[in-house]
mmCIF file of C-alpha atoms and ligand atoms in Angstrom:
data_model
loop_
_atom_site.group_PDB
_atom_site.id
_atom_site.type_symbol
_atom_site.label_atom_id
_atom_site.label_comp_id
_atom_site.label_asym_id
_atom_site.label_seq_id
_atom_site.Cartn_x
_atom_site.Cartn_y
_atom_site.Cartn_z
ATOM 1 C CA MET W 10 19.281 -21.791 12.039
ATOM 2 C CA ASP W 11 16.538 -24.504 12.236
ATOM 3 C CA LEU W 12 16.114 -27.066 9.364
ATOM 4 C CA ILE W 13 13.700 -25.364 7.063
ATOM 5 C CA ASP W 14 16.049 -22.306 7.364
ATOM 6 C CA SER W 15 18.989 -24.423 6.591
ATOM 7 C CA ASN W 16 17.257 -26.466 3.921
ATOM 8 C CA ILE W 17 16.448 -23.104 2.033
ATOM 9 C CA ALA W 18 19.607 -21.926 2.227
ATOM 10 C CA ARG W 19 20.787 -25.358 0.682
ATOM 11 C CA ALA W 20 18.469 -25.183 -1.955
ATOM 12 C CA ALA W 21 19.888 -21.592 -2.899
ATOM 13 C CA GLN W 22 23.221 -22.995 -3.022
ATOM 14 C CA TRP W 23 22.140 -25.956 -5.307
ATOM 15 C CA ILE W 24 20.129 -23.287 -7.891
ATOM 16 C CA ALA W 25 23.080 -20.387 -7.777
ATOM 17 C CA GLY W 26 25.325 -23.318 -8.672
ATOM 18 C CA ALA W 27 23.557 -25.220 -11.388
ATOM 19 C CA ASP W 28 23.848 -24.070 -15.089
ATOM 20 C CA ALA W 29 20.406 -24.630 -15.766
ATOM 21 C CA MET W 30 16.805 -25.207 -14.039
ATOM 22 C CA ILE W 31 14.286 -28.225 -14.838
ATOM 23 C CA ILE W 32 11.166 -26.868 -13.473
ATOM 24 C CA ALA W 33 8.743 -30.205 -11.995
ATOM 25 C CA ALA W 34 5.395 -28.250 -11.536
ATOM 26 C CA GLY W 35 2.055 -29.870 -9.977
ATOM 27 C CA ALA W 36 -1.178 -28.632 -9.155
ATOM 28 C CA GLY W 37 0.448 -27.022 -5.798
ATOM 29 C CA MET W 38 1.858 -24.239 -8.353
ATOM 30 C CA SER W 39 -1.315 -23.285 -9.849
ATOM 31 C CA VAL W 40 -3.240 -23.163 -6.443
ATOM 32 C CA ASP W 41 -1.366 -20.018 -5.511
ATOM 33 C CA SER W 42 -2.924 -18.482 -8.491
ATOM 34 C CA GLY W 43 -6.230 -19.704 -7.518
ATOM 35 C CA LEU W 44 -6.717 -22.388 -10.080
ATOM 36 C CA PRO W 45 -7.440 -25.913 -9.525
ATOM 37 C CA ASP W 46 -6.118 -28.718 -11.181
ATOM 38 C CA PHE W 47 -8.755 -30.027 -14.095
ATOM 39 C CA ARG W 48 -7.452 -33.570 -13.357
ATOM 40 C CA GLY W 49 -7.284 -33.511 -9.836
ATOM 41 C CA SER W 50 -10.061 -34.685 -7.005
ATOM 42 C CA ASN W 51 -13.584 -33.120 -6.512
ATOM 43 C CA GLY W 52 -13.965 -30.346 -4.282
ATOM 44 C CA ILE W 53 -11.569 -28.354 -6.261
ATOM 45 C CA TRP W 54 -13.734 -28.617 -9.430
ATOM 46 C CA THR W 55 -16.452 -26.882 -7.733
ATOM 47 C CA THR W 56 -14.608 -23.593 -7.786
ATOM 48 C CA LEU W 57 -15.672 -23.656 -11.909
ATOM 49 C CA LEU W 58 -19.245 -24.330 -11.552
ATOM 50 C CA PRO W 59 -20.932 -22.641 -13.801
ATOM 51 C CA ALA W 60 -24.396 -21.474 -12.981
ATOM 52 C CA GLY W 61 -26.907 -23.823 -11.995
ATOM 53 C CA MET W 62 -24.607 -26.610 -12.150
ATOM 54 C CA HIS W 63 -24.193 -29.068 -9.070
ATOM 55 C CA GLU W 64 -20.765 -30.586 -8.033
ATOM 56 C CA PRO W 65 -22.028 -34.166 -8.760
ATOM 57 C CA ASP W 66 -22.706 -32.756 -12.442
ATOM 58 C CA VAL W 67 -18.919 -32.440 -12.630
ATOM 59 C CA ASN W 68 -17.914 -36.432 -12.249
ATOM 60 C CA ALA W 69 -19.387 -36.664 -15.937
ATOM 61 C CA PHE W 70 -17.214 -33.796 -16.936
ATOM 62 C CA THR W 71 -13.806 -35.669 -15.533
ATOM 63 C CA GLN W 72 -14.466 -38.769 -18.405
ATOM 64 C CA GLY W 73 -12.687 -38.341 -21.768
ATOM 65 C CA ARG W 74 -16.521 -38.915 -23.543
ATOM 66 C CA CYS W 75 -18.370 -36.013 -22.147
ATOM 67 C CA PHE W 76 -17.478 -33.994 -25.107
ATOM 68 C CA ALA W 77 -19.317 -36.766 -27.739
ATOM 69 C CA ASP W 78 -21.913 -37.559 -25.281
ATOM 70 C CA ASN W 79 -22.775 -34.234 -24.178
ATOM 71 C CA PRO W 80 -21.201 -31.397 -25.554
ATOM 72 C CA ARG W 81 -23.548 -28.493 -24.969
ATOM 73 C CA GLU W 82 -23.075 -29.333 -21.059
ATOM 74 C CA ALA W 83 -19.168 -30.049 -21.293
ATOM 75 C CA TRP W 84 -18.767 -26.896 -23.351
ATOM 76 C CA ARG W 85 -20.695 -25.039 -20.549
ATOM 77 C CA PHE W 86 -18.383 -26.187 -17.977
ATOM 78 C CA PHE W 87 -14.968 -26.247 -19.652
ATOM 79 C CA GLY W 88 -15.677 -22.758 -21.825
ATOM 80 C CA ARG W 89 -15.906 -21.156 -18.232
ATOM 81 C CA ALA W 90 -12.790 -22.916 -17.156
ATOM 82 C CA LEU W 91 -11.048 -21.574 -20.350
ATOM 83 C CA ASP W 92 -11.838 -18.101 -19.215
ATOM 84 C CA VAL W 93 -11.012 -18.604 -15.846
ATOM 85 C CA CYS W 94 -7.703 -19.620 -17.063
ATOM 86 C CA ARG W 95 -6.879 -16.792 -19.611
ATOM 87 C CA GLU W 96 -7.973 -13.934 -16.322
ATOM 88 C CA THR W 97 -5.951 -15.364 -13.918
ATOM 89 C CA ALA W 98 -2.463 -14.035 -13.934
ATOM 90 C CA PRO W 99 0.150 -16.229 -12.601
ATOM 91 C CA HIS W 100 1.604 -15.576 -8.789
ATOM 92 C CA ALA W 101 4.462 -13.823 -8.268
ATOM 93 C CA GLY W 102 6.583 -17.426 -8.219
ATOM 94 C CA TYR W 103 6.676 -17.528 -11.642
ATOM 95 C CA ALA W 104 8.870 -14.558 -12.416
ATOM 96 C CA LEU W 105 11.223 -15.528 -9.175
ATOM 97 C CA LEU W 106 11.934 -18.658 -11.518
ATOM 98 C CA ARG W 107 11.937 -16.837 -14.684
ATOM 99 C CA ASP W 108 14.198 -14.570 -13.063
ATOM 100 C CA TRP W 109 16.530 -16.970 -11.736
ATOM 101 C CA ALA W 110 16.142 -19.161 -15.165
ATOM 102 C CA ALA W 111 17.408 -16.035 -17.190
ATOM 103 C CA ALA W 112 20.436 -16.156 -14.779
ATOM 104 C CA LYS W 113 21.328 -19.610 -16.184
ATOM 105 C CA ARG W 114 23.648 -20.243 -18.966
ATOM 106 C CA HIS W 115 21.292 -22.557 -20.225
ATOM 107 C CA GLY W 116 18.434 -21.237 -18.662
ATOM 108 C CA ALA W 117 14.984 -23.316 -17.873
ATOM 109 C CA PHE W 118 12.700 -26.170 -19.496
ATOM 110 C CA VAL W 119 9.445 -27.016 -17.864
ATOM 111 C CA TYR W 120 7.532 -29.912 -17.219
ATOM 112 C CA THR W 121 4.129 -29.795 -15.759
ATOM 113 C CA SER W 122 0.720 -31.832 -15.427
ATOM 114 C CA ASN W 123 -1.282 -28.495 -15.137
ATOM 115 C CA VAL W 124 -3.190 -27.744 -18.380
ATOM 116 C CA ASP W 125 -3.664 -24.016 -17.182
ATOM 117 C CA GLY W 126 -1.270 -22.412 -19.417
ATOM 118 C CA GLN W 127 0.180 -20.272 -16.746
ATOM 119 C CA PHE W 128 4.081 -20.497 -17.414
ATOM 120 C CA GLN W 129 3.445 -19.592 -21.194
ATOM 121 C CA ALA W 130 1.278 -16.753 -19.163
ATOM 122 C CA ALA W 131 4.066 -15.425 -17.314
ATOM 123 C CA GLY W 132 6.349 -15.200 -20.156
ATOM 124 C CA PHE W 133 8.154 -19.047 -20.509
ATOM 125 C CA ASP W 134 9.196 -20.143 -23.413
ATOM 126 C CA GLU W 135 6.575 -21.803 -25.276
ATOM 127 C CA ALA W 136 9.543 -23.842 -26.759
ATOM 128 C CA ARG W 137 11.298 -25.341 -23.722
ATOM 129 C CA ILE W 138 7.611 -26.146 -21.795
ATOM 130 C CA ILE W 139 6.372 -29.732 -21.788
ATOM 131 C CA GLU W 140 2.352 -30.036 -20.810
ATOM 132 C CA CYS W 141 2.153 -33.914 -20.267
ATOM 133 C CA HIS W 142 -1.291 -33.842 -19.564
ATOM 134 C CA GLY W 143 -2.166 -31.576 -22.379
ATOM 135 C CA SER W 144 -3.103 -27.841 -22.526
ATOM 136 C CA ILE W 145 -6.876 -26.103 -22.378
ATOM 137 C CA HIS W 146 -5.642 -23.539 -24.783
ATOM 138 C CA HIS W 147 -5.355 -26.376 -27.447
ATOM 139 C CA PHE W 148 -8.008 -28.177 -29.163
ATOM 140 C CA GLN W 149 -8.687 -31.415 -31.358
ATOM 141 C CA CYS W 150 -11.023 -33.730 -32.854
ATOM 142 C CA ALA W 151 -13.119 -35.353 -30.255
ATOM 143 C CA ARG W 152 -13.634 -38.581 -32.183
ATOM 144 C CA PRO W 153 -10.428 -37.767 -33.087
ATOM 145 C CA CYS W 154 -10.494 -37.934 -37.134
ATOM 146 C CA SER W 155 -6.753 -36.890 -36.779
ATOM 147 C CA PRO W 156 -3.570 -35.853 -34.908
ATOM 148 C CA ALA W 157 -4.049 -32.153 -35.240
ATOM 149 C CA THR W 158 -4.623 -29.476 -32.929
ATOM 150 C CA TRP W 159 -5.281 -25.950 -33.143
ATOM 151 C CA ALA W 160 -5.485 -22.612 -31.237
ATOM 152 C CA ALA W 161 -8.542 -22.609 -28.613
ATOM 153 C CA PRO W 162 -10.929 -20.173 -30.334
ATOM 154 C CA ARG W 163 -11.497 -16.421 -28.527
ATOM 155 C CA THR W 164 -15.040 -17.199 -27.021
ATOM 156 C CA ILE W 165 -16.835 -20.403 -26.363
ATOM 157 C CA VAL W 166 -20.694 -20.309 -27.484
ATOM 158 C CA PRO W 167 -21.782 -23.308 -25.199
ATOM 159 C CA ALA W 168 -24.959 -23.329 -27.464
ATOM 160 C CA ARG W 169 -23.120 -23.965 -30.241
ATOM 161 C CA PRO W 170 -20.165 -26.213 -29.204
ATOM 162 C CA PRO W 171 -16.911 -25.886 -30.999
ATOM 163 C CA ARG W 172 -16.328 -28.068 -33.914
ATOM 164 C CA CYS W 173 -13.556 -29.823 -35.486
ATOM 165 C CA ILE W 174 -11.579 -27.925 -37.948
ATOM 166 C CA HIS W 175 -11.195 -30.816 -40.177
ATOM 167 C CA CYS W 176 -14.366 -33.167 -40.049
ATOM 168 C CA GLY W 177 -16.972 -30.190 -38.531
ATOM 169 C CA GLY W 178 -17.606 -33.071 -35.822
ATOM 170 C CA PRO W 179 -17.452 -31.916 -32.144
ATOM 171 C CA ALA W 180 -14.239 -30.497 -30.646
ATOM 172 C CA ARG W 181 -12.539 -30.673 -27.228
ATOM 173 C CA PRO W 182 -9.821 -29.673 -25.766
ATOM 174 C CA ASN W 183 -6.540 -31.559 -25.785
ATOM 175 C CA PHE W 184 -5.915 -32.739 -22.211
ATOM 176 C CA LEU W 185 -6.116 -35.673 -21.038
ATOM 177 C CA LEU W 186 -9.142 -36.739 -18.782
ATOM 178 C CA PHE W 187 -10.106 -40.130 -16.940
ATOM 179 C CA SER W 188 -10.765 -43.229 -19.056
ATOM 180 C CA ASP W 189 -9.488 -40.905 -22.173
ATOM 181 C CA PRO W 190 -8.134 -43.211 -24.981
ATOM 182 C CA SER W 191 -9.262 -40.156 -27.481
ATOM 183 C CA TRP W 192 -6.754 -37.652 -26.435
ATOM 184 C CA VAL W 193 -4.218 -36.972 -29.170
ATOM 185 C CA VAL W 194 -0.794 -36.758 -27.955
ATOM 186 C CA THR W 195 0.932 -35.342 -31.257
ATOM 187 C CA ARG W 196 1.594 -31.821 -29.447
ATOM 188 C CA THR W 197 2.795 -33.437 -26.042
ATOM 189 C CA ASN W 198 5.374 -35.743 -27.462
ATOM 190 C CA ALA W 199 6.918 -32.959 -29.832
ATOM 191 C CA GLN W 200 7.051 -31.197 -26.237
ATOM 192 C CA ARG W 201 8.769 -34.069 -24.696
ATOM 193 C CA LEU W 202 11.088 -34.506 -27.950
ATOM 194 C CA ARG W 203 12.318 -30.874 -27.667
ATOM 195 C CA MET W 204 13.359 -31.771 -24.312
ATOM 196 C CA GLU W 205 15.386 -34.690 -24.681
ATOM 197 C CA VAL W 206 17.260 -32.436 -27.494
ATOM 198 C CA TRP W 207 17.824 -29.436 -24.723
ATOM 199 C CA ARG W 208 18.439 -32.121 -21.922
ATOM 200 C CA GLY W 209 21.993 -33.212 -23.499
ATOM 201 C CA VAL W 210 23.815 -29.636 -23.564
ATOM 202 C CA PRO W 211 23.411 -28.561 -19.222
ATOM 203 C CA ALA W 212 26.411 -29.909 -17.699
ATOM 204 C CA ASN W 213 24.774 -29.124 -13.655
ATOM 205 C CA ALA W 214 21.273 -28.754 -14.099
ATOM 206 C CA VAL W 215 19.258 -28.339 -10.913
ATOM 207 C CA VAL W 216 15.468 -29.691 -10.559
ATOM 208 C CA ILE W 217 12.870 -27.886 -8.712
ATOM 209 C CA GLU W 218 9.796 -29.725 -8.093
ATOM 210 C CA ILE W 219 6.938 -27.908 -7.045
ATOM 211 C CA GLY W 220 3.321 -28.729 -5.906
ATOM 212 C CA ALA W 221 3.731 -32.395 -7.815
ATOM 213 C CA GLY W 222 1.422 -34.864 -5.280
ATOM 214 C CA LEU W 223 1.700 -38.726 -4.670
ATOM 215 C CA ALA W 224 -2.062 -39.515 -5.862
ATOM 216 C CA LEU W 225 -1.325 -38.269 -9.927
ATOM 217 C CA PRO W 226 2.357 -38.757 -9.653
ATOM 218 C CA ALA W 227 3.562 -38.461 -13.736
ATOM 219 C CA VAL W 228 5.280 -35.162 -12.672
ATOM 220 C CA ARG W 229 7.291 -36.683 -9.275
ATOM 221 C CA MET W 230 8.081 -39.710 -11.306
ATOM 222 C CA PHE W 231 9.757 -37.454 -13.941
ATOM 223 C CA ALA W 232 11.288 -35.433 -11.540
ATOM 224 C CA GLU W 233 13.136 -38.243 -9.889
ATOM 225 C CA SER W 234 14.073 -40.026 -12.984
ATOM 226 C CA LEU W 235 16.568 -37.322 -14.222
ATOM 227 C CA ARG W 236 18.646 -38.347 -11.626
ATOM 228 C CA LEU W 237 20.097 -34.678 -10.460
ATOM 229 C CA PRO W 238 20.028 -32.612 -7.585
ATOM 230 C CA LEU W 239 16.153 -31.943 -6.774
ATOM 231 C CA VAL W 240 14.652 -29.138 -4.502
ATOM 232 C CA ARG W 241 11.598 -30.745 -3.541
ATOM 233 C CA ILE W 242 8.939 -28.172 -2.676
ATOM 234 C CA ASN W 243 5.118 -29.306 -1.304
ATOM 235 C CA ALA W 244 2.658 -28.188 1.284
ATOM 236 C CA HIS W 245 1.575 -31.991 2.113
ATOM 237 C CA GLU W 246 3.967 -34.416 0.565
ATOM 238 C CA ALA W 247 7.504 -33.080 0.779
ATOM 239 C CA GLN W 248 8.824 -36.527 1.715
ATOM 240 C CA ALA W 249 12.862 -36.969 0.660
ATOM 241 C CA ASP W 250 13.776 -40.156 0.604
ATOM 242 C CA SER W 251 17.364 -39.646 -1.319
ATOM 243 C CA LYS W 252 20.283 -37.745 -0.434
ATOM 244 C CA SER W 253 20.245 -35.697 -3.848
ATOM 245 C CA VAL W 254 16.443 -34.979 -2.800
ATOM 246 C CA LEU W 255 15.909 -31.405 -0.538
ATOM 247 C CA SER W 256 12.468 -31.305 1.201
ATOM 248 C CA LEU W 257 11.010 -27.667 1.588
ATOM 249 C CA GLN W 258 7.546 -28.278 3.082
ATOM 250 C CA GLY W 259 4.673 -25.097 2.080
ATOM 251 C CA THR W 260 3.345 -23.578 -0.219
ATOM 252 C CA ALA W 261 4.938 -22.718 -3.707
ATOM 253 C CA LEU W 262 4.751 -19.151 -3.565
ATOM 254 C CA GLY W 263 6.152 -18.930 0.068
ATOM 255 C CA ILE W 264 9.187 -21.121 -0.236
ATOM 256 C CA LEU W 265 9.864 -19.625 -3.675
ATOM 257 C CA GLN W 266 10.122 -16.508 -1.749
ATOM 258 C CA CYS W 267 12.114 -17.595 0.905
ATOM 259 C CA ILE W 268 14.613 -19.142 -1.842
ATOM 260 C CA ASP W 269 14.723 -15.933 -3.441
ATOM 261 C CA ARG W 270 15.169 -13.739 -0.440
ATOM 262 C CA SER W 271 18.533 -16.444 0.668
ATOM 263 C CA LEU W 272 19.806 -16.457 -3.117
ATOM 264 C CA ALA W 273 19.919 -12.450 -2.943
ATOM 265 C CA THR W 274 21.418 -12.116 0.225
ATOM 266 C CA GLY W 275 22.135 -15.536 1.756
ATOM 267 C CA SER W 276 26.133 -17.099 1.713
ATOM 268 C CA GLY W 277 26.868 -14.583 -0.682
ATOM 269 C CA VAL W 278 26.481 -16.989 -3.229
ATOM 270 C CA ALA W 279 25.643 -15.144 -6.812
ATOM 271 C CA ARG W 280 22.745 -15.791 -8.670
ATOM 272 C CA THR W 281 24.342 -16.114 -11.915
ATOM 273 C CA ALA W 282 26.068 -20.107 -12.411
HETATM 274 ZN ZN1 ZN J 316 -12.507 -33.993 -36.545
#
């Protein structure tokens, strides 16, 4: 048995023996569904470019003020991004995590920097998710005139950019861009509070950190801050510098499938905690 196999088997044992799972997911989790990280680095933005728009144009849309400065162009880009998120089915790794969590006494809580709503689309409980950078599926005032957020409308027409439901000014998605003091944190803070309440309940939770890179380390820092056994799945940055961190180098979907096979057949460990 080589190192990766033995680490897969250990990860399966940690997961099987836990009474709850905390899933900490970064961009690498969405990549296997074909989605980019909206706050990530340049290249991946190009996959979402509407016709006639070029990569240099996209840099403007990484800045928080783009919705107030040029709402029509911003909505050409983000309207398309919203459509892509709605049309993209979560990959099979989400269902594996959901199945494992369903067998836990205290289920799972998700902490993700992804704004794409893939965990909700995969059937995870909305009340058990923290979206630390917000969500493209919720809107806010671009100014903002109030801390309110609301569900994204069914269709976006860039020629008539979405309006704030309170003041009638430009609206924007409720997620964090760069240089973005206008991001409304109300919804994310409410999510954080729900997790604080839940966290006191499990006696031996395991953390499964997936595709969380070092460049934008919010998810990784959160996962490590919990001081629990941590399974780290990462294609490029799987370093583990502590005995409580188990390193599994590979893609999210590939490694989750390996762990699932180990849970089902390996070492006689039942799936239930
Ligand atoms: Zn407003």
